PDB file of C-alpha atoms in Angstrom:
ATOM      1  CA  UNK N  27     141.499 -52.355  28.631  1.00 78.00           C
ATOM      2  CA  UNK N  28     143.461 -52.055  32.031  1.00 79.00           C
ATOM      3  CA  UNK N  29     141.474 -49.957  34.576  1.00 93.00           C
ATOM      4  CA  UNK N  30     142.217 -48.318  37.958  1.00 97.00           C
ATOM      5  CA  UNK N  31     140.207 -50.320  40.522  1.00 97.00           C
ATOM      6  CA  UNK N  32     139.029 -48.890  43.557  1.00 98.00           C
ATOM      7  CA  UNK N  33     137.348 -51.071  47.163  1.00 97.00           C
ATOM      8  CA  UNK N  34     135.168 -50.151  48.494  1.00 97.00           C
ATOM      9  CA  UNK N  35     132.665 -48.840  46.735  1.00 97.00           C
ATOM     10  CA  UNK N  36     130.780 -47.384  49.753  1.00 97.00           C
ATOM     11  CA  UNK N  37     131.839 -47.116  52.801  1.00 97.00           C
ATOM     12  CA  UNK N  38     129.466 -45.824  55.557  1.00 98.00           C
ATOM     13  CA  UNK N  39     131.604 -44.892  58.849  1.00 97.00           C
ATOM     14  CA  UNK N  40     131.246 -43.243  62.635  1.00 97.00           C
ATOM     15  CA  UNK N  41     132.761 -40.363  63.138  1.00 97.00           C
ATOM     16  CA  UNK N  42     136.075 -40.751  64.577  1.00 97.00           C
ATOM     17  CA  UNK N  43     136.676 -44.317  63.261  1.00 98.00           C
ATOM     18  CA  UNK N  44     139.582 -45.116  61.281  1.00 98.00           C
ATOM     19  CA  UNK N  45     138.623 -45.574  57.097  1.00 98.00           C
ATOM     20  CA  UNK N  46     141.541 -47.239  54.401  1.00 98.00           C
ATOM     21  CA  UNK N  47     140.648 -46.608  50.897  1.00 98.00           C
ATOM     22  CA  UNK N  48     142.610 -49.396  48.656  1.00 97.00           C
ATOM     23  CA  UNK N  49     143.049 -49.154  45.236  1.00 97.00           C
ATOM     24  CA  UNK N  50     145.261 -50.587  42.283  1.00 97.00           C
ATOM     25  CA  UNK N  51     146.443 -48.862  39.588  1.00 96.00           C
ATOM     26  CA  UNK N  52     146.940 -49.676  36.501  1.00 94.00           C
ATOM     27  CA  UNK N  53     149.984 -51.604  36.572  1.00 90.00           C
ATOM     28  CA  UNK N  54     152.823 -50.285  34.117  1.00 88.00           C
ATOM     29  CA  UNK N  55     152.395 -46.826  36.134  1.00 92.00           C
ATOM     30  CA  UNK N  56     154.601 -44.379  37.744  1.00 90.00           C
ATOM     31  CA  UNK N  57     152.402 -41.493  39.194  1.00 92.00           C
ATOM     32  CA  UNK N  58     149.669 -42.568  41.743  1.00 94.00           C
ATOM     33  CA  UNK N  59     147.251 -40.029  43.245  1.00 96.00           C
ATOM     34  CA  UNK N  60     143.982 -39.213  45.310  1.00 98.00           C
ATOM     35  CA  UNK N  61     141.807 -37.188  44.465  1.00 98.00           C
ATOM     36  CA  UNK N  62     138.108 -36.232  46.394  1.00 98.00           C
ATOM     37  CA  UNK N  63     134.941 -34.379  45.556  1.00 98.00           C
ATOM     38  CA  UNK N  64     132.286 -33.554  47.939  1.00 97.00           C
ATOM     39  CA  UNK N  65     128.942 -33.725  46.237  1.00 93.00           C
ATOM     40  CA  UNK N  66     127.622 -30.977  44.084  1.00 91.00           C
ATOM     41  CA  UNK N  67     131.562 -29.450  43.925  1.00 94.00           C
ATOM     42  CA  UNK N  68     134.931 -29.760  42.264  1.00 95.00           C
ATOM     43  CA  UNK N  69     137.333 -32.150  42.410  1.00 97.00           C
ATOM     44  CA  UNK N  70     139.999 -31.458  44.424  1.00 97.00           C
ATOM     45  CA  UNK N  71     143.732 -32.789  44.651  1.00 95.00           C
ATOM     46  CA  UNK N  72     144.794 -34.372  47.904  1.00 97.00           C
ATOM     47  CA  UNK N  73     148.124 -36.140  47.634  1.00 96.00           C
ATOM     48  CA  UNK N  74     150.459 -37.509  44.908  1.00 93.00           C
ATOM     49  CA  UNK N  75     152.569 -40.154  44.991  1.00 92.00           C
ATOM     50  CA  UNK N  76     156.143 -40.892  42.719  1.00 90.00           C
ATOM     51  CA  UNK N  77     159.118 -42.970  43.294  1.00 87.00           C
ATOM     52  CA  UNK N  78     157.543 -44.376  46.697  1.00 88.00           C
ATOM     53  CA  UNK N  79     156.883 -41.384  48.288  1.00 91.00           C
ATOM     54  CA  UNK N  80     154.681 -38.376  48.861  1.00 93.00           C
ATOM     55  CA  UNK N  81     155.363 -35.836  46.207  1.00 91.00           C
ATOM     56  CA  UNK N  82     153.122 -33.256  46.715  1.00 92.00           C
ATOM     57  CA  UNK N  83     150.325 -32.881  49.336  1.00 93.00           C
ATOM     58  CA  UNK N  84     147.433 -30.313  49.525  1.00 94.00           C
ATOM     59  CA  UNK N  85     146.348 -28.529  52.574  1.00 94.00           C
ATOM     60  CA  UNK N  86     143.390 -31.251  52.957  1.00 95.00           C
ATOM     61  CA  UNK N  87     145.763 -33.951  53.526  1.00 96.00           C
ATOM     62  CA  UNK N  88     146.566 -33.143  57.235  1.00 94.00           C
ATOM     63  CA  UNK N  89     147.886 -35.547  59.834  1.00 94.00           C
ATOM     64  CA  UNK N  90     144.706 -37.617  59.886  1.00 96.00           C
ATOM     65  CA  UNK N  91     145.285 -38.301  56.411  1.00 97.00           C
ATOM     66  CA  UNK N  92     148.292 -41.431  55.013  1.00 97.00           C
ATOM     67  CA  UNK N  93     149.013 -43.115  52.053  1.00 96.00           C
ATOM     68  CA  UNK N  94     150.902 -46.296  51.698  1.00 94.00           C
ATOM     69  CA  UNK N  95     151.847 -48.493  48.745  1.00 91.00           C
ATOM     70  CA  UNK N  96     152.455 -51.472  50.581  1.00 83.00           C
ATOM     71  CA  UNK N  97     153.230 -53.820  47.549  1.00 84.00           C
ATOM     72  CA  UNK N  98     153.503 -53.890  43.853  1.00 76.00           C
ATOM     73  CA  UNK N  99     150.454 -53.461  43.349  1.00 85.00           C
ATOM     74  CA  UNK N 100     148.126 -51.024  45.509  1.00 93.00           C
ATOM     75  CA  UNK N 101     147.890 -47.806  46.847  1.00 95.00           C
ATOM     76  CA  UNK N 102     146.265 -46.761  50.105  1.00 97.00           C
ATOM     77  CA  UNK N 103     144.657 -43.971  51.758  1.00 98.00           C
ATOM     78  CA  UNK N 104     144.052 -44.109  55.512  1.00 98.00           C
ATOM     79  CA  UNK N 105     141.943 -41.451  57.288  1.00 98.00           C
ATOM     80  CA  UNK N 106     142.889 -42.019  61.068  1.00 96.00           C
ATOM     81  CA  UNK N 107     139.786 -40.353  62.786  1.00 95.00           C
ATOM     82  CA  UNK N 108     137.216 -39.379  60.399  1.00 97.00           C
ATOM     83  CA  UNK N 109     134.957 -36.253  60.463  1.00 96.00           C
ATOM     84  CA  UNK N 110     131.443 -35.066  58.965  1.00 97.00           C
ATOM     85  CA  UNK N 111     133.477 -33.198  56.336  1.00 96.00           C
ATOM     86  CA  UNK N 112     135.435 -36.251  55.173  1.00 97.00           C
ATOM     87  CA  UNK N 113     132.545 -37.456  53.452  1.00 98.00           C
ATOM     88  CA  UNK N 114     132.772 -37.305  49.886  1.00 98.00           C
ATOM     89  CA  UNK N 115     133.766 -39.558  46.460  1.00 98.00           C
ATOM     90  CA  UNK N 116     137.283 -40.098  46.560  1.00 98.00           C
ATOM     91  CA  UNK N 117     139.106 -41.246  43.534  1.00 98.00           C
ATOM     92  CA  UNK N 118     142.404 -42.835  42.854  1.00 98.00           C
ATOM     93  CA  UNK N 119     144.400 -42.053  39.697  1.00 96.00           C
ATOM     94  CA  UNK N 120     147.399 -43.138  37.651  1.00 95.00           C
ATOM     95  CA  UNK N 121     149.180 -42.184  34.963  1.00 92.00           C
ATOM     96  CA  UNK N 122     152.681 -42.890  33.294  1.00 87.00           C
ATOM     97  CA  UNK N 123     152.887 -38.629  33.195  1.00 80.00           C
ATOM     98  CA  UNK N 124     151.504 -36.165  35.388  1.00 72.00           C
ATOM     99  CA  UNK N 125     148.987 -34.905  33.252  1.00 80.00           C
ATOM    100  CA  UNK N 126     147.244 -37.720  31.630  1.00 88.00           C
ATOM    101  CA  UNK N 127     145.370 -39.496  34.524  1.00 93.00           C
ATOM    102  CA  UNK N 128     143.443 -42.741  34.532  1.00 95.00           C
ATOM    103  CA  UNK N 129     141.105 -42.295  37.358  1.00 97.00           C
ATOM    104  CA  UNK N 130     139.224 -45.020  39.578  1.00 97.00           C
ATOM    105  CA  UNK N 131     135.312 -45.041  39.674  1.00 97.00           C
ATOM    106  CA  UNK N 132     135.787 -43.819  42.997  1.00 98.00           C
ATOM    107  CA  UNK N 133     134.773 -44.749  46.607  1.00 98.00           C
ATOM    108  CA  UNK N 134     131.945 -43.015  48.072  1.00 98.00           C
ATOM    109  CA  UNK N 135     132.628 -42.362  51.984  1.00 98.00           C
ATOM    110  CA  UNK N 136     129.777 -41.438  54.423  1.00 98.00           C
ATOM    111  CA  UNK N 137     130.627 -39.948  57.628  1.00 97.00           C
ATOM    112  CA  UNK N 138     127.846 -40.157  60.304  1.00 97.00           C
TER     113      UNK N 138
ATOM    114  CA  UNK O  26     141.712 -15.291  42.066  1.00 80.00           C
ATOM    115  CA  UNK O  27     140.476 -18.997  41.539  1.00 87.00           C
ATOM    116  CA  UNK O  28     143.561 -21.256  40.217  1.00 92.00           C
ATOM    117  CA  UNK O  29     141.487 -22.559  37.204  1.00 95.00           C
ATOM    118  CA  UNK O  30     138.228 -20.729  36.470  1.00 96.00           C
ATOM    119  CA  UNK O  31     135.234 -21.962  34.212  1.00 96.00           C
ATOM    120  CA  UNK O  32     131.651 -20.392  33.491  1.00 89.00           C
ATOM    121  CA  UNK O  33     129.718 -23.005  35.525  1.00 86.00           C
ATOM    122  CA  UNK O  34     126.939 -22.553  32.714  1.00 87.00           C
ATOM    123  CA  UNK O  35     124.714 -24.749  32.220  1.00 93.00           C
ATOM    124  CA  UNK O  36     124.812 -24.627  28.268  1.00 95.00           C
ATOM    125  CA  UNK O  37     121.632 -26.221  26.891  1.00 97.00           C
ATOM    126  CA  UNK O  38     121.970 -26.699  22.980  1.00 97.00           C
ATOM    127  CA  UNK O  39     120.254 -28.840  20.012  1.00 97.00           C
ATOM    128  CA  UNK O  40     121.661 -32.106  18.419  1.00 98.00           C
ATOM    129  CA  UNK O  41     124.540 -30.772  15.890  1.00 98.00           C
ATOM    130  CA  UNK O  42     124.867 -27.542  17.447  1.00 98.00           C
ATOM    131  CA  UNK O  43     128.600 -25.873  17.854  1.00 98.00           C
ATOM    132  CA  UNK O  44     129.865 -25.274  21.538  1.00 97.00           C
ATOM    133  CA  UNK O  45     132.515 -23.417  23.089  1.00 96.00           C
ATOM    134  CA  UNK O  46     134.091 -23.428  26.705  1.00 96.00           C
ATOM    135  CA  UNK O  47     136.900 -20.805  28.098  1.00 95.00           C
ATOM    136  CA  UNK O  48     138.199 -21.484  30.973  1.00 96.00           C
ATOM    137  CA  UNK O  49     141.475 -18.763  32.691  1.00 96.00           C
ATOM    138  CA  UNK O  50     144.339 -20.261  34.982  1.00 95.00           C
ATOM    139  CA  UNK O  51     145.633 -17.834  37.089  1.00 94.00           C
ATOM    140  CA  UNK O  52     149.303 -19.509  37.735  1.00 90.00           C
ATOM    141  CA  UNK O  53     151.397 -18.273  34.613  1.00 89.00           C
ATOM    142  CA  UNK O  54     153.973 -21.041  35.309  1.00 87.00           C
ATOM    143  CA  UNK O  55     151.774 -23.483  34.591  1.00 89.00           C
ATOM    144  CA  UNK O  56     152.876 -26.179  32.534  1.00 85.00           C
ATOM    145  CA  UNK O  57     150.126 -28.302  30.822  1.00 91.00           C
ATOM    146  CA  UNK O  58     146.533 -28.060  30.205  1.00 94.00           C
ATOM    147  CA  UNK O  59     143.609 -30.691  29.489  1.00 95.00           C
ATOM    148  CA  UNK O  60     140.034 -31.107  29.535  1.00 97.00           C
ATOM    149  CA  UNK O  61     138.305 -34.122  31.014  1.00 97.00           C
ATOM    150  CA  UNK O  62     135.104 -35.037  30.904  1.00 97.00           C
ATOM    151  CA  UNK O  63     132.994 -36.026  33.982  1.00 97.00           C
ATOM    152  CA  UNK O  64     129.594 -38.009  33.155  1.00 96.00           C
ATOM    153  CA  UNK O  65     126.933 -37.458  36.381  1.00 93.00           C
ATOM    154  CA  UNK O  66     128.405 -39.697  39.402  1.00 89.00           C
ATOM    155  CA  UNK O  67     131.539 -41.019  37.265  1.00 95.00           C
ATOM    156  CA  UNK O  68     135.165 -40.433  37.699  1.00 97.00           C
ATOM    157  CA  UNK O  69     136.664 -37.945  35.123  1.00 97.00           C
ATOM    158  CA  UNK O  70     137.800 -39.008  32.564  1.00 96.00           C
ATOM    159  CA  UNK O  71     140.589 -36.963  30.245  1.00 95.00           C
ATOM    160  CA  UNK O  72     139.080 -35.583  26.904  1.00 96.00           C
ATOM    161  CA  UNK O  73     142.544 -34.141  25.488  1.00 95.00           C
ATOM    162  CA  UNK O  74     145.237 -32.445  26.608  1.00 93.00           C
ATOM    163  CA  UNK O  75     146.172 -29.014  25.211  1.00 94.00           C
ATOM    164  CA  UNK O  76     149.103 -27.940  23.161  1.00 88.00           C
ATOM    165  CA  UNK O  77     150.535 -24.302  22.496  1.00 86.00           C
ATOM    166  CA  UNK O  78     149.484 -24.738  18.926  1.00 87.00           C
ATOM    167  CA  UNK O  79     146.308 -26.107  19.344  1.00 88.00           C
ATOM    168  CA  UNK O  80     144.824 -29.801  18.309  1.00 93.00           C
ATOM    169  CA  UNK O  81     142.257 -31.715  16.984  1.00 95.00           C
ATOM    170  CA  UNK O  82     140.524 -34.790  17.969  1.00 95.00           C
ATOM    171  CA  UNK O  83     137.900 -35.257  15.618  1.00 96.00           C
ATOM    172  CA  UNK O  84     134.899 -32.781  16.204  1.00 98.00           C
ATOM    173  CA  UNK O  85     136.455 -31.466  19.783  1.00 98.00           C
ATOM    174  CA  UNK O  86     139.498 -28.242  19.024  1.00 97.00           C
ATOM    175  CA  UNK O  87     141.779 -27.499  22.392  1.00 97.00           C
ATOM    176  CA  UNK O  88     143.535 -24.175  22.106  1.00 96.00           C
ATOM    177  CA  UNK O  89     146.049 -22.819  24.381  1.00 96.00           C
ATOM    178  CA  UNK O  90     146.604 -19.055  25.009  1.00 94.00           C
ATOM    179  CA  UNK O  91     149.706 -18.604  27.276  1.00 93.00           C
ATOM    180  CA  UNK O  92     149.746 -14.753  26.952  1.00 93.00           C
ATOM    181  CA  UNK O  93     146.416 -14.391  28.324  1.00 94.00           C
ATOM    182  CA  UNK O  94     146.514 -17.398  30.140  1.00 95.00           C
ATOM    183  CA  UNK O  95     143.268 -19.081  28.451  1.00 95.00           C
ATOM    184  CA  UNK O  96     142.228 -22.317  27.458  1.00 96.00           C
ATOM    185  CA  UNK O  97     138.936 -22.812  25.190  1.00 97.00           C
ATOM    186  CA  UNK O  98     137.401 -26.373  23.950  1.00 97.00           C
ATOM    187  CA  UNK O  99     135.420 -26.849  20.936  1.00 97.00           C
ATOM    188  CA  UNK O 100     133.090 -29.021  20.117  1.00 98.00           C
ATOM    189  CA  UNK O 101     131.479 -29.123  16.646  1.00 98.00           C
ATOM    190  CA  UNK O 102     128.095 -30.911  15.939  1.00 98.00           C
ATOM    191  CA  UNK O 103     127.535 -31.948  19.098  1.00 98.00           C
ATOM    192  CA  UNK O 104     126.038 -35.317  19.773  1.00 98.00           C
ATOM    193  CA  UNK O 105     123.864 -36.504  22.847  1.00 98.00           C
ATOM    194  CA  UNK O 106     126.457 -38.738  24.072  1.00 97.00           C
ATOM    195  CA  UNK O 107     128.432 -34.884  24.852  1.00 98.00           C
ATOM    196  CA  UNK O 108     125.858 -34.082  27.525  1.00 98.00           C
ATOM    197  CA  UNK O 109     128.684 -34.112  30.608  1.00 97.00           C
ATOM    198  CA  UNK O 110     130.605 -31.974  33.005  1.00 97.00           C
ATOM    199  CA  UNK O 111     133.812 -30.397  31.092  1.00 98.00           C
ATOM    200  CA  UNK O 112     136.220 -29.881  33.329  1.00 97.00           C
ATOM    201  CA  UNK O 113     139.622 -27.705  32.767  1.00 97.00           C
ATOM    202  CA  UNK O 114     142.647 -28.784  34.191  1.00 96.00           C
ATOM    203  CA  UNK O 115     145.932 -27.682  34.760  1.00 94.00           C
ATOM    204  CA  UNK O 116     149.209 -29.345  35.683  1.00 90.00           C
ATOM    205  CA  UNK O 117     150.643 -26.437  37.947  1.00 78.00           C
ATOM    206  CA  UNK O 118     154.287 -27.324  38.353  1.00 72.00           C
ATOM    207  CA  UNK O 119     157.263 -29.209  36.478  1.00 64.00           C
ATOM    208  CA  UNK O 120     157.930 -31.542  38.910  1.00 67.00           C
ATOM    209  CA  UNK O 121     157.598 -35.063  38.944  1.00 66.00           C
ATOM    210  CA  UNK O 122     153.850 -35.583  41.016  1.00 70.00           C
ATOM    211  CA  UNK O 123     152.802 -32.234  40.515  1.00 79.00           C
ATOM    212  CA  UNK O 124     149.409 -31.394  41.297  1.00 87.00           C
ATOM    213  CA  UNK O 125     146.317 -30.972  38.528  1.00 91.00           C
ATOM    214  CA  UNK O 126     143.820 -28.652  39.713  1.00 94.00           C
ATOM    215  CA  UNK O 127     140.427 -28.685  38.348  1.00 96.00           C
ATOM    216  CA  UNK O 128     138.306 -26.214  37.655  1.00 96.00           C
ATOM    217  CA  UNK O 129     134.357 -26.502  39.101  1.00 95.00           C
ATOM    218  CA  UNK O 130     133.196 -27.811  35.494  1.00 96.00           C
ATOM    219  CA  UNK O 131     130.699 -26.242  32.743  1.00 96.00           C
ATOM    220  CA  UNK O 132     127.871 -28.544  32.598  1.00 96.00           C
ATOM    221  CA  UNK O 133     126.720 -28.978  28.424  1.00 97.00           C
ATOM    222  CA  UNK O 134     123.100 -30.711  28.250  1.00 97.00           C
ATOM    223  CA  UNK O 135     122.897 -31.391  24.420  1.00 98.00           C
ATOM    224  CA  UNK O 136     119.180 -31.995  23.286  1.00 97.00           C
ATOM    225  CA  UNK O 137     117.027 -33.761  20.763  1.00 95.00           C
TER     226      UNK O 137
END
């Protein structure tokens, strides 16, 4: 069964160094997304991506925050400087609609 | 007003018991609905979406409620593989990338 893939697993960082999150969705789809959840709360939508480019962002994904899809085949998030607050389980998604999303098992980043 | 909002519980029941979530949205231009399921440290994972007229998926009932803006999820002799997070989700906008928002998740522990 194709699966969302997502590298690193865990990532343990310094503040203020940069962190890319890489990930490869599954490959027949269209919508790509990120998604995080800081432990013990919801998860909560950063950025979506359609037709090559951003299509929606939240008010979490700030200037520190990118995403790229640099090939075919995966999808990148880039914080530039991390923070304490950055640390959480982020998760990729895709889906061929908006509502039906396959998500990654998600990469767990600490911030120290 | 929380965008999607869920009693957090935690619902203990027995093996074979019946089980019912609500869950509001508060955006009334909302488009589509779904629950996922999130298993302790896992990625969500979707459970069904949620049609106007309400559907089946063999012992789990979705209903929609667009007047009151209200979503509910059944689940009928419940197993102990159902002990997860269900989390209600809604697709806020029409557009291609929209966002889903998740609610914080009602926790179900089902028991021997």
């Amino acid at each position: 069964e194709p699966e969302v893939t997502q590298t690193p697993s865990h990532q343990v960082t310094q503040m203020g160094q940069e962190v890319i999150l890489r990930c490869v969705p599954i490959s027949n789809h269209l919508y790509f997304y990120w998604y995080r959840q800081i432990l013990g709360q919801k998860v909560e939508f950063l950025v979506s991506f359609y037709n090559n480019e951003i299509s929606e962002k939240s008010e979490i994904f700030d200037d520190q925050f990118s995403v790229e899809r640099p090939d075919g085949s995966n999808f990148t998030l880039k914080i530039r400087s991390t923070k304490l607050e950055d640390s959480a389980m982020y998760f990729c998604a895709s889906g061929v609609n908006t509502g039906e999303l396959f998500f990654g098992e998600g990469s767990r980043l600490t911030v120290l | 007003r929380k965008e999607v909002e869920q009693d957090p519980g935690p619902f203990n029941v027995p093996e074979g018991a019946t089980v019912a979530f609500n869950c509001t949205y508060s955006n009334s231009a909302s488009q589509s609905f779904f629950w996922y399921r999130q298993d302790c440290r896992k990625e969500p994972k979707l459970l069904m979406s949620v049609y106007s007229s309400g559907n089946e998926d063999g012992r789990f009932t979705a209903q929609l409620n667009r007047a009151s803006q209200y979503i509910s999820l059944l689940i009928r002799d419940s197993k102990l593989s159902d002990s997860a997070t269900y989390l209600c989700v809604v697709n806020q906008g029409a557009a291609s990338g929209s966002r889903l928002t998740f609610g914080e998740g009602t926790q179900l522990t089902v028991n021997p």
